[in-house]
Tab-separated table of C-alpha atoms and ligand atoms in Angstrom:
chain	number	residue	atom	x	y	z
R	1	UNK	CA	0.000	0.000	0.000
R	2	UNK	CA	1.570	3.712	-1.276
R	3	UNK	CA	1.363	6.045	1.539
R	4	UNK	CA	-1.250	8.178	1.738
R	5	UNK	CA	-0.801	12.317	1.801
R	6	UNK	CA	-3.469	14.852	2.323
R	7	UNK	CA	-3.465	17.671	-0.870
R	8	UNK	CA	-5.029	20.697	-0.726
R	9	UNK	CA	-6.696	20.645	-4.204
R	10	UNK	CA	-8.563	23.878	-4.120
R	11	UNK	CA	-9.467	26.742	-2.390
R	12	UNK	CA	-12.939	29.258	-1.764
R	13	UNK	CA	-13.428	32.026	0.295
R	14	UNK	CA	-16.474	34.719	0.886
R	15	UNK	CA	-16.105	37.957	2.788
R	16	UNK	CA	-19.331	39.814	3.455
R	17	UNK	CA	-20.491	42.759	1.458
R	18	UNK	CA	-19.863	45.523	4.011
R	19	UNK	CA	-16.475	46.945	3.625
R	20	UNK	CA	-15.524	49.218	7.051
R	21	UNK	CA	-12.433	51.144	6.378
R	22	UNK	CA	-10.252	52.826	9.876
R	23	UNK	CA	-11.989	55.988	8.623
R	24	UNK	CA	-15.237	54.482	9.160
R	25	UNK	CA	-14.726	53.519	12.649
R	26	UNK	CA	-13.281	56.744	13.436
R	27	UNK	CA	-16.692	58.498	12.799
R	28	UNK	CA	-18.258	55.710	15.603
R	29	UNK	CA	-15.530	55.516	18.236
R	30	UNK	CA	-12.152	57.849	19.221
R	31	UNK	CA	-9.457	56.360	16.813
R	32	UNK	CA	-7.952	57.137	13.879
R	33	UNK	CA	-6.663	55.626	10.691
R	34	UNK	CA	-3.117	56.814	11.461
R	35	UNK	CA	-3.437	55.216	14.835
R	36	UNK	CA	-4.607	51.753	13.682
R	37	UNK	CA	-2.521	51.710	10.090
R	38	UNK	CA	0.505	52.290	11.804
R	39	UNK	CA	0.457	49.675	14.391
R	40	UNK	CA	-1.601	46.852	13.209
R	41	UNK	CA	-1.143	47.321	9.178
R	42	UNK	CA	-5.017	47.522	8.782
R	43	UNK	CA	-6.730	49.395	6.572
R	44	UNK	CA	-10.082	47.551	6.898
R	45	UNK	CA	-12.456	44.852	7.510
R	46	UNK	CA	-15.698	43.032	5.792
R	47	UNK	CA	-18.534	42.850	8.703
R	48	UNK	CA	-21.968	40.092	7.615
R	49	UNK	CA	-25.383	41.288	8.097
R	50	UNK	CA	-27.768	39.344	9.572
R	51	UNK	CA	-28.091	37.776	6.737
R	52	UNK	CA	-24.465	36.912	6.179
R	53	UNK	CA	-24.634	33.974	9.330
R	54	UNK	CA	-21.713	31.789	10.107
R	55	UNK	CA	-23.239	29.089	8.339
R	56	UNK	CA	-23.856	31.206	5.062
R	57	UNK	CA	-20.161	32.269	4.910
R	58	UNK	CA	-18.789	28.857	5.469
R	59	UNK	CA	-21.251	27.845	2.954
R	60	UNK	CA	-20.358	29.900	0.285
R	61	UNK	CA	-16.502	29.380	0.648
R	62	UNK	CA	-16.938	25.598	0.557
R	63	UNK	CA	-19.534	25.904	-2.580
R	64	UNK	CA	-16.532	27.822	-4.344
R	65	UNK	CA	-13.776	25.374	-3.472
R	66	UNK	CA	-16.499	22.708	-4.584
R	67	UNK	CA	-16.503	24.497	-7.975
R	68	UNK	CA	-13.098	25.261	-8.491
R	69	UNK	CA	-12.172	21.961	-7.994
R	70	UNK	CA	-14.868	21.148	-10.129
R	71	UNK	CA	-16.530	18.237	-7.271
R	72	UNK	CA	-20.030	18.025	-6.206
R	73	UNK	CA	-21.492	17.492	-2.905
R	74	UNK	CA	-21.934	14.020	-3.045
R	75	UNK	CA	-17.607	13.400	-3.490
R	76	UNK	CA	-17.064	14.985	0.009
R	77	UNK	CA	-16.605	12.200	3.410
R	78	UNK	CA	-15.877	14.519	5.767
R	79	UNK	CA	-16.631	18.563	7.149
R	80	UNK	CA	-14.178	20.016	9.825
R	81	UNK	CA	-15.119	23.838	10.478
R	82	UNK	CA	-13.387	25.501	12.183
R	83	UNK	CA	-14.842	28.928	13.797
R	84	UNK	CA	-15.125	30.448	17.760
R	85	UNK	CA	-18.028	32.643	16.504
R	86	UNK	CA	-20.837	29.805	15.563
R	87	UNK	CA	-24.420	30.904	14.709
R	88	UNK	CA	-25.585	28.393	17.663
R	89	UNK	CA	-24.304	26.659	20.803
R	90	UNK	CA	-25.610	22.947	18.584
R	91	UNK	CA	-26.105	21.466	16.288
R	92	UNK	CA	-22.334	22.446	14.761
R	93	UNK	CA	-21.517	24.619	11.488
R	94	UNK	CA	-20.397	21.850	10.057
R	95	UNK	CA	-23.791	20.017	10.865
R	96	UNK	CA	-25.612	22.495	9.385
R	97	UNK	CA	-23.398	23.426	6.559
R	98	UNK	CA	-24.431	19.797	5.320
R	99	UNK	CA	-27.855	20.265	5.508
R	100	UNK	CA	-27.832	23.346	3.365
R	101	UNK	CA	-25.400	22.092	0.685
R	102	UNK	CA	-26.760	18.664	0.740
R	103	UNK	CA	-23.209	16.794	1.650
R	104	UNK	CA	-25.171	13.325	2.267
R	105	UNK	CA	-21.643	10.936	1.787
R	106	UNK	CA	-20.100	12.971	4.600
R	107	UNK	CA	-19.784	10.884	7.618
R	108	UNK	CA	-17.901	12.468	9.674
R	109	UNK	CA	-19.123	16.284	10.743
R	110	UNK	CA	-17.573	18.671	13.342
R	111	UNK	CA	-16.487	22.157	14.721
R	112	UNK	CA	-13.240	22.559	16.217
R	113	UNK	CA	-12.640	25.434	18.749
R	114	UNK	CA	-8.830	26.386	18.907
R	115	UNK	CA	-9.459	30.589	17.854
R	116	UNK	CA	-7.253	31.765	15.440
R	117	UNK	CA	-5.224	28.057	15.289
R	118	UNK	CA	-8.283	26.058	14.374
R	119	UNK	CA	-7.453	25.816	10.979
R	120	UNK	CA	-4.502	24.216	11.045
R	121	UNK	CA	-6.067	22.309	13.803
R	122	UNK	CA	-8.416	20.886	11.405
R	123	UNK	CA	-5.886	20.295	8.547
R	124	UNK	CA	-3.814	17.760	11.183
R	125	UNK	CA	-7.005	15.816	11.809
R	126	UNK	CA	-8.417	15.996	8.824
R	127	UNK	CA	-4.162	14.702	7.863
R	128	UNK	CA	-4.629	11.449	10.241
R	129	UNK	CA	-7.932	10.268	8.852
R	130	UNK	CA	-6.722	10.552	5.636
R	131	UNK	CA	-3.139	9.076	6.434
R	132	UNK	CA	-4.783	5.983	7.931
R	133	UNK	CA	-7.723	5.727	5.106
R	134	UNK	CA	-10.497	6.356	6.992
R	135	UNK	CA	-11.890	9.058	4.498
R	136	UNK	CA	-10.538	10.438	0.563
R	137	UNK	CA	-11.829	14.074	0.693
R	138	UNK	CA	-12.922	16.601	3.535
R	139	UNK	CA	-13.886	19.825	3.424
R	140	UNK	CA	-12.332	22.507	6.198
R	141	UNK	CA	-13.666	25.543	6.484
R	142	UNK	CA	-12.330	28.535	8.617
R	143	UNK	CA	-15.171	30.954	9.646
R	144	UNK	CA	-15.862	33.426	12.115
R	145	UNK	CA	-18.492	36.526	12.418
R	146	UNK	CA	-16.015	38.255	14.754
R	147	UNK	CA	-18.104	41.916	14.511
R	148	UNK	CA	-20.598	40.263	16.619
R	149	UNK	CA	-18.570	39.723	19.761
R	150	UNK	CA	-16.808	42.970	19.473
R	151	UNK	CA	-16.789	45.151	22.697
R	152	UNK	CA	-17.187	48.454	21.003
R	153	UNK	CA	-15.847	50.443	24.348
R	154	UNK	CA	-12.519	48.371	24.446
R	155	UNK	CA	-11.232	50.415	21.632
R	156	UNK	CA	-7.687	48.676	21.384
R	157	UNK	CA	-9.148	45.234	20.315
R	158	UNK	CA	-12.562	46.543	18.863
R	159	UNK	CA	-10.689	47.834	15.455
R	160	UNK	CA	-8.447	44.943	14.960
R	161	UNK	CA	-11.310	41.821	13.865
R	162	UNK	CA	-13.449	41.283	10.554
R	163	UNK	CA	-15.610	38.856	9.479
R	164	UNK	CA	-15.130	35.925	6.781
R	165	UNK	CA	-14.757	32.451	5.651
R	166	UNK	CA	-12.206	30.900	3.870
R	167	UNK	CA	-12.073	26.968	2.932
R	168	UNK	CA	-10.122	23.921	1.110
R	169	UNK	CA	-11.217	20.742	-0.482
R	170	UNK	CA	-8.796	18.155	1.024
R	171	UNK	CA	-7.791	15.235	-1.036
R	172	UNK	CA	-6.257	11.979	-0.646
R	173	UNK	CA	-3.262	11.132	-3.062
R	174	UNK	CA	-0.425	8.574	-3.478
R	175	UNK	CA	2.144	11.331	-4.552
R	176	UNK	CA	4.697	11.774	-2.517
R	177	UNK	CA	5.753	15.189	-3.949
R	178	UNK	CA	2.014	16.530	-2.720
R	179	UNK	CA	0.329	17.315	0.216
R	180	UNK	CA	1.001	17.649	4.201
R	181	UNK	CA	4.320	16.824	4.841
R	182	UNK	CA	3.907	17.355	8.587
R	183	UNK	CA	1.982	19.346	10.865
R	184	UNK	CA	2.286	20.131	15.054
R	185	UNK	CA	-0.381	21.390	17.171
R	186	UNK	CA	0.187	22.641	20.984
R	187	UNK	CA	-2.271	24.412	23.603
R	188	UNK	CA	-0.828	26.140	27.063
R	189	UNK	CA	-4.508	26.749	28.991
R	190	UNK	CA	-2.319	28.751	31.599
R	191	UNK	CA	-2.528	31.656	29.245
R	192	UNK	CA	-6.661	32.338	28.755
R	193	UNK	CA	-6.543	34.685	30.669
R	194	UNK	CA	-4.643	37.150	27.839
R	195	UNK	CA	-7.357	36.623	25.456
R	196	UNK	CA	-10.630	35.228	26.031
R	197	UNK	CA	-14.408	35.600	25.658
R	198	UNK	CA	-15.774	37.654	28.697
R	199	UNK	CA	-19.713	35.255	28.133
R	200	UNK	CA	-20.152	31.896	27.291
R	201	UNK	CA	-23.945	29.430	27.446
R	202	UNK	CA	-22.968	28.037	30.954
R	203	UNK	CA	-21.132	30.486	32.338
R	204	UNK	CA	-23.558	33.522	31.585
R	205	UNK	CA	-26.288	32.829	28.481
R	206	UNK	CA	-24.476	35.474	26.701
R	207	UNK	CA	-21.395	35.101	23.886
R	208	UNK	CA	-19.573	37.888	25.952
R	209	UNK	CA	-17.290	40.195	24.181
R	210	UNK	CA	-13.522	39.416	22.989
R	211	UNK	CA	-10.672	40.655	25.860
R	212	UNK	CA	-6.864	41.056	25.021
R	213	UNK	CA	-3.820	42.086	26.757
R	214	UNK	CA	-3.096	43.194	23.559
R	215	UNK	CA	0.889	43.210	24.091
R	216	UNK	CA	1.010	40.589	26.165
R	217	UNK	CA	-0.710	38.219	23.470
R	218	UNK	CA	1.407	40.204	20.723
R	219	UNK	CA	4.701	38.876	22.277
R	220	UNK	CA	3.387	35.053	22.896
R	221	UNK	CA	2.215	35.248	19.229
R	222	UNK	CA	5.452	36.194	17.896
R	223	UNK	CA	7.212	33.763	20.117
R	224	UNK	CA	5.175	30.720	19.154
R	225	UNK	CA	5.075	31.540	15.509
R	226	UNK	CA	8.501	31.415	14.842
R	227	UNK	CA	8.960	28.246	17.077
R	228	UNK	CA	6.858	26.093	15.448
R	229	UNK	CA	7.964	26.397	12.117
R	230	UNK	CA	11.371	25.453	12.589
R	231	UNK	CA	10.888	22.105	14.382
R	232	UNK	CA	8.690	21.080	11.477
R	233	UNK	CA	11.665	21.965	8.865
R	234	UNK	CA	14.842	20.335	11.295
R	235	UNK	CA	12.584	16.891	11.370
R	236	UNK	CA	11.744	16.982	7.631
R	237	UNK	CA	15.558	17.627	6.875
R	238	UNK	CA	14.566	21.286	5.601
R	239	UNK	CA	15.973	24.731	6.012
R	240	UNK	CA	13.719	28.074	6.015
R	241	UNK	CA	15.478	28.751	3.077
R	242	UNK	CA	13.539	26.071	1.216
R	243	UNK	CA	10.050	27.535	2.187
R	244	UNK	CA	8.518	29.050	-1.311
R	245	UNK	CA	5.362	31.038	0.735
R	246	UNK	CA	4.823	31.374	4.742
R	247	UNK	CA	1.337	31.887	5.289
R	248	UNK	CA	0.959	33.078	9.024
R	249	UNK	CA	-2.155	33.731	10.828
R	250	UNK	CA	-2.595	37.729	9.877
R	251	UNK	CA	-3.433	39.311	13.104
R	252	UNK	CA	-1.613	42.182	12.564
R	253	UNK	CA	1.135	43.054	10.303
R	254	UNK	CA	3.738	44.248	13.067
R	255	UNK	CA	3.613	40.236	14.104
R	256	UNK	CA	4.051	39.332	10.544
R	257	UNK	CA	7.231	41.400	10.341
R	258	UNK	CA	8.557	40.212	13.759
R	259	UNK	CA	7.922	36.644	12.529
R	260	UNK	CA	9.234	36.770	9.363
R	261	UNK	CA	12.537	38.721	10.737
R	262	UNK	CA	12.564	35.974	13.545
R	263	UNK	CA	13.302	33.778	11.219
R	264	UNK	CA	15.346	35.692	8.625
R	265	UNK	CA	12.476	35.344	6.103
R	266	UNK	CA	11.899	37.626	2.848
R	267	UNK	CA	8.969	39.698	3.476
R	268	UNK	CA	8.204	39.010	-0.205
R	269	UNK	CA	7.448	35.531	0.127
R	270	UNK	CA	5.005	35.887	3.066
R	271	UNK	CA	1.237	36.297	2.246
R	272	UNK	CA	-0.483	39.118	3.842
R	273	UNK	CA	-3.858	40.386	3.617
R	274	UNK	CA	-3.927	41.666	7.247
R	275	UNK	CA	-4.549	44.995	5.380
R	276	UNK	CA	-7.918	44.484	3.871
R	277	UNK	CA	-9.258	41.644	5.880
R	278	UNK	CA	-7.840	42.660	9.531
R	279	UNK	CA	-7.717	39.466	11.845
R	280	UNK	CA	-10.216	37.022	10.784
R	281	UNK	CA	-9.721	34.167	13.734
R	282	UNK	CA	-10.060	31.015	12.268
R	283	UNK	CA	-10.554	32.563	8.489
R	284	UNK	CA	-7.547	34.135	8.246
R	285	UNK	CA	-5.039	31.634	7.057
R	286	UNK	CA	-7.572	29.678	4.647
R	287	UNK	CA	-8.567	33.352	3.385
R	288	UNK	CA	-5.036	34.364	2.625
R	289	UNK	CA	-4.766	30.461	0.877
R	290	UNK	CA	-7.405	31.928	-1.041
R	291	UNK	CA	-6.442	35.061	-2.175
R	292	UNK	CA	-2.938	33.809	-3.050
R	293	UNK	CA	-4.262	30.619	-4.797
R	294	UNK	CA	-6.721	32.734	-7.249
R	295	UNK	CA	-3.877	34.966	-8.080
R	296	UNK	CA	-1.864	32.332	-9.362
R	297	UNK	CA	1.006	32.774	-6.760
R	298	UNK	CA	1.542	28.597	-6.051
R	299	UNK	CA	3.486	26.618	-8.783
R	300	UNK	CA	2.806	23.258	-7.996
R	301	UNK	CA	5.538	21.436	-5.447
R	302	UNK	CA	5.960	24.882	-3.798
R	303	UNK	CA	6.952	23.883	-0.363
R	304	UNK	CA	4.103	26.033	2.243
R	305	UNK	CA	4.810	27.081	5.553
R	306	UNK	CA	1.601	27.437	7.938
R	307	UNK	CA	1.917	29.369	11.191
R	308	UNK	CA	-1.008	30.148	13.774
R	309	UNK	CA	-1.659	31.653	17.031
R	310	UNK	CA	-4.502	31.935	19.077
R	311	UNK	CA	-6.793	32.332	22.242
R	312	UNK	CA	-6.266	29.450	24.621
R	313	UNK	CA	-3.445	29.818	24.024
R	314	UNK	CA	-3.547	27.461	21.069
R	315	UNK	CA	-0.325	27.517	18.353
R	316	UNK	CA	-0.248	25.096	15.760
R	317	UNK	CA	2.159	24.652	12.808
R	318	UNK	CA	2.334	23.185	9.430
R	319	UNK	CA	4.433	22.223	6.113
R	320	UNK	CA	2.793	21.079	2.643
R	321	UNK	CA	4.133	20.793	-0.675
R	322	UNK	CA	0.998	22.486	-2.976
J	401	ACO	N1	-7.195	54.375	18.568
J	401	ACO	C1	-6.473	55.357	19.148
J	401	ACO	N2	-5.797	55.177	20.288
J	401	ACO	C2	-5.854	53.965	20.861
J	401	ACO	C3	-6.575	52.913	20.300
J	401	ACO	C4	-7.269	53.146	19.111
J	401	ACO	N3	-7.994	52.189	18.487
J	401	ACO	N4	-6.428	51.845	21.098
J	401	ACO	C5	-5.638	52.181	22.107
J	401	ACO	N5	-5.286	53.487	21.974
J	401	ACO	C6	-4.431	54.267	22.849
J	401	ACO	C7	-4.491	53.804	24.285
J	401	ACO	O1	-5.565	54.401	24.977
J	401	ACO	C8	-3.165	54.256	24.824
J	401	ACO	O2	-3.248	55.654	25.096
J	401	ACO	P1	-2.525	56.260	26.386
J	401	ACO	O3	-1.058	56.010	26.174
J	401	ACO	O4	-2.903	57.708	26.311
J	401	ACO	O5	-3.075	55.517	27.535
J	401	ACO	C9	-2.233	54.095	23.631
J	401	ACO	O6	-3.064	54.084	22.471
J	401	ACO	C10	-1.439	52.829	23.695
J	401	ACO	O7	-2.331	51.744	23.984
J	401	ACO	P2	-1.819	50.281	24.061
J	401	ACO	O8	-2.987	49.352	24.225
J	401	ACO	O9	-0.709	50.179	25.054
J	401	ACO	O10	-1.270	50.141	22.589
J	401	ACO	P3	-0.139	49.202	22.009
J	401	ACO	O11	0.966	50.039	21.539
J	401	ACO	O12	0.146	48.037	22.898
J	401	ACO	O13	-0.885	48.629	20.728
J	401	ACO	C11	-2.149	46.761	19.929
J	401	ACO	C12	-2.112	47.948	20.872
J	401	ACO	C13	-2.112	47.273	18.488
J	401	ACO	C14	-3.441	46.022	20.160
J	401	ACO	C15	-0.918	45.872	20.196
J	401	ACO	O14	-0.819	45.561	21.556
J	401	ACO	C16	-0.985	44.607	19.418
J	401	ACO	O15	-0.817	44.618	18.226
J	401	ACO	N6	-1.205	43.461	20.083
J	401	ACO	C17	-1.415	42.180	19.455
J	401	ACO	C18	-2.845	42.028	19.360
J	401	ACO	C19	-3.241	41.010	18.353
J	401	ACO	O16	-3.106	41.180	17.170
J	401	ACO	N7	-3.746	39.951	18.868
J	401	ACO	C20	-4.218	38.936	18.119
J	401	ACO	C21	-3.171	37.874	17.985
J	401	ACO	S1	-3.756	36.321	18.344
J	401	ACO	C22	-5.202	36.263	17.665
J	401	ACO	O17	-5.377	36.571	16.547
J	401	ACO	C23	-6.269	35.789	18.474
């Protein structure tokens, strides 16, 4: 039996209508373009109506992977969603995103809650079940509807989050030149405290609002985003140097920079669109997959460098040959 590796075969993405530029924000509470440009890099965010749930984004970002890698419904085994902002405490997004596109040859169905790591959460499990042949294809979806658990008097944090979806069709091959190569996940609970959800459904019946130590979390991030990436390389026998695109978690484009000049990485080959889609949770590395993908910036065999930090604290690192 060839081993088994886990391609990414195609990516979708949706980002609601409403674009809010720094400008925008400044005419609601006391900030300033200047003031947010120059220390987070963003120049705005996408927020969803009420119509523009959760489950619609995710929705529409899997329909579009669907398409471009020109699948239906029915070739999809698993969902893994991954999102901190879902439209209800059960059933999952992932439940109900196969209801509404009709995914009835998906077994296997389930949100997974690591913040802004939960994408590259879902790629290592989605990775295992593939690796040991329980399923062929999986959709994973990174959502979140951040403008709804904003805290609009905390104005450090309230500027920094948009809304969005971004999502991959997952694909079992017997190249070896293809797919996830490795990935790492880690969690250190001792840290909630720096960023966490003031509500929850058993702690207070409300979602609560998002609370940051803002550069507190901002030295953690950096920290654990450089040090997961170069474990991954040292036990695949690879150097930085070797990386084609790093795609980290875009929280902020001052952490990007640290990152990449942690470890003496070109600027040029990191994907950012921390500028137009601010920090996007769980959406933020599969919408930057996204954008990158439908520009045409992946040759095949490119060698991809995932890096994400989150609330939990939650860190998780990947490498996968496109
Ligand atoms: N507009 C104008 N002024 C502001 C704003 C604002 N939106 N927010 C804060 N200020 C003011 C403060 O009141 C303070 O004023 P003071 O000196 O008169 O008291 C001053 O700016 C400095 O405030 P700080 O909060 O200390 O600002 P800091 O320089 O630390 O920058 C920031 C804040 C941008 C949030 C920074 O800490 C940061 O980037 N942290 C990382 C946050 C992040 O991206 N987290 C997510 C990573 S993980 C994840 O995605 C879940």
């Amino acid at each position: 039996m060839p081993q088994l590796n886990s391609a990414i075969i195609s990516t979708g993405s949706y980002l609601p209508k409403q674009y809010v530029t720094n400008d925008d924000l400044a005419q609601k509470i006391e900030t300033s373009d200047e003031w947010i440009r120059t220390r987070t890099g963003i120049e705005g965010r996408h927020y969803g109506d009420e119509t523009e749930t959760t489950t619609f984004m995710a929705t529409k970002a899997a329909e579009r992977a669907l398409e471009q890698a020109n699948l239906t419904a029915e070739d999809i085994d698993m969902i893994v969603v991954a999102t901190v902002t879902p439209d209800y405490t059960f059933p999952s997004v992932a439940c109900l995103m196969q209801k509404q596109m009709g995914l009835t040859n998906a077994s296997v169905a389930f949100d997974v809650q690591a913040a802004c790591s939960g994408f590259v959460y879902g790629l290592n499990l989605i990775d295992a079940q593939i690796k040991t042949g329980q399923i062929k294809r999986a959709i994973l979806v990174g959502v979140e509807k951040f403008s709804s658990i904003l805290n609009w008097e905390d104005r450090s944090t309230c500027v920094l989050f948009g809304d969005g979806a971004g999502a991959v069709v997952i694909e079992a091959t017997d190249n070896p030149n293809r797919g996830v190569i490795a990935s790492k996940l880690h969690a250190n609970g001792n840290l909630a405290d720096l960023l966490h959800g003031t509500g929850g459904i058993a702690a207070t019946q409300t979602a609560g609002h998002v609370s940051m130590q803002g550069r507190e979390v901002f030295r953690h991030a950096v920290r654990e985003m450089v040090g997961v990436v170069s474990p991954l390389l040292e036990k695949n026998n690879l150097k930085t140097d070797d990386i084609d695109w790093l795609i980290p978690h875009q929280a902020n484009m001052r952490i990007i920079e640290a990152v990449t000049k942690q470890l003496d990485f070109p600027m040029e080959k990191t994907i950012q669109t921390v500028a137009t889609h601010a920090n996007t949770s769980a959406a933020s590395i599969p919408l930057a997959l996204d954008d990158a993908n439908r520009k045409g910036t992946f040759k095949q065999g490119d060698l991809l460098a995932l890096s994400a930090f989150g609330a939990g604290f939650t860190w998780a690192g990947a490498l996968l040959r496109w």
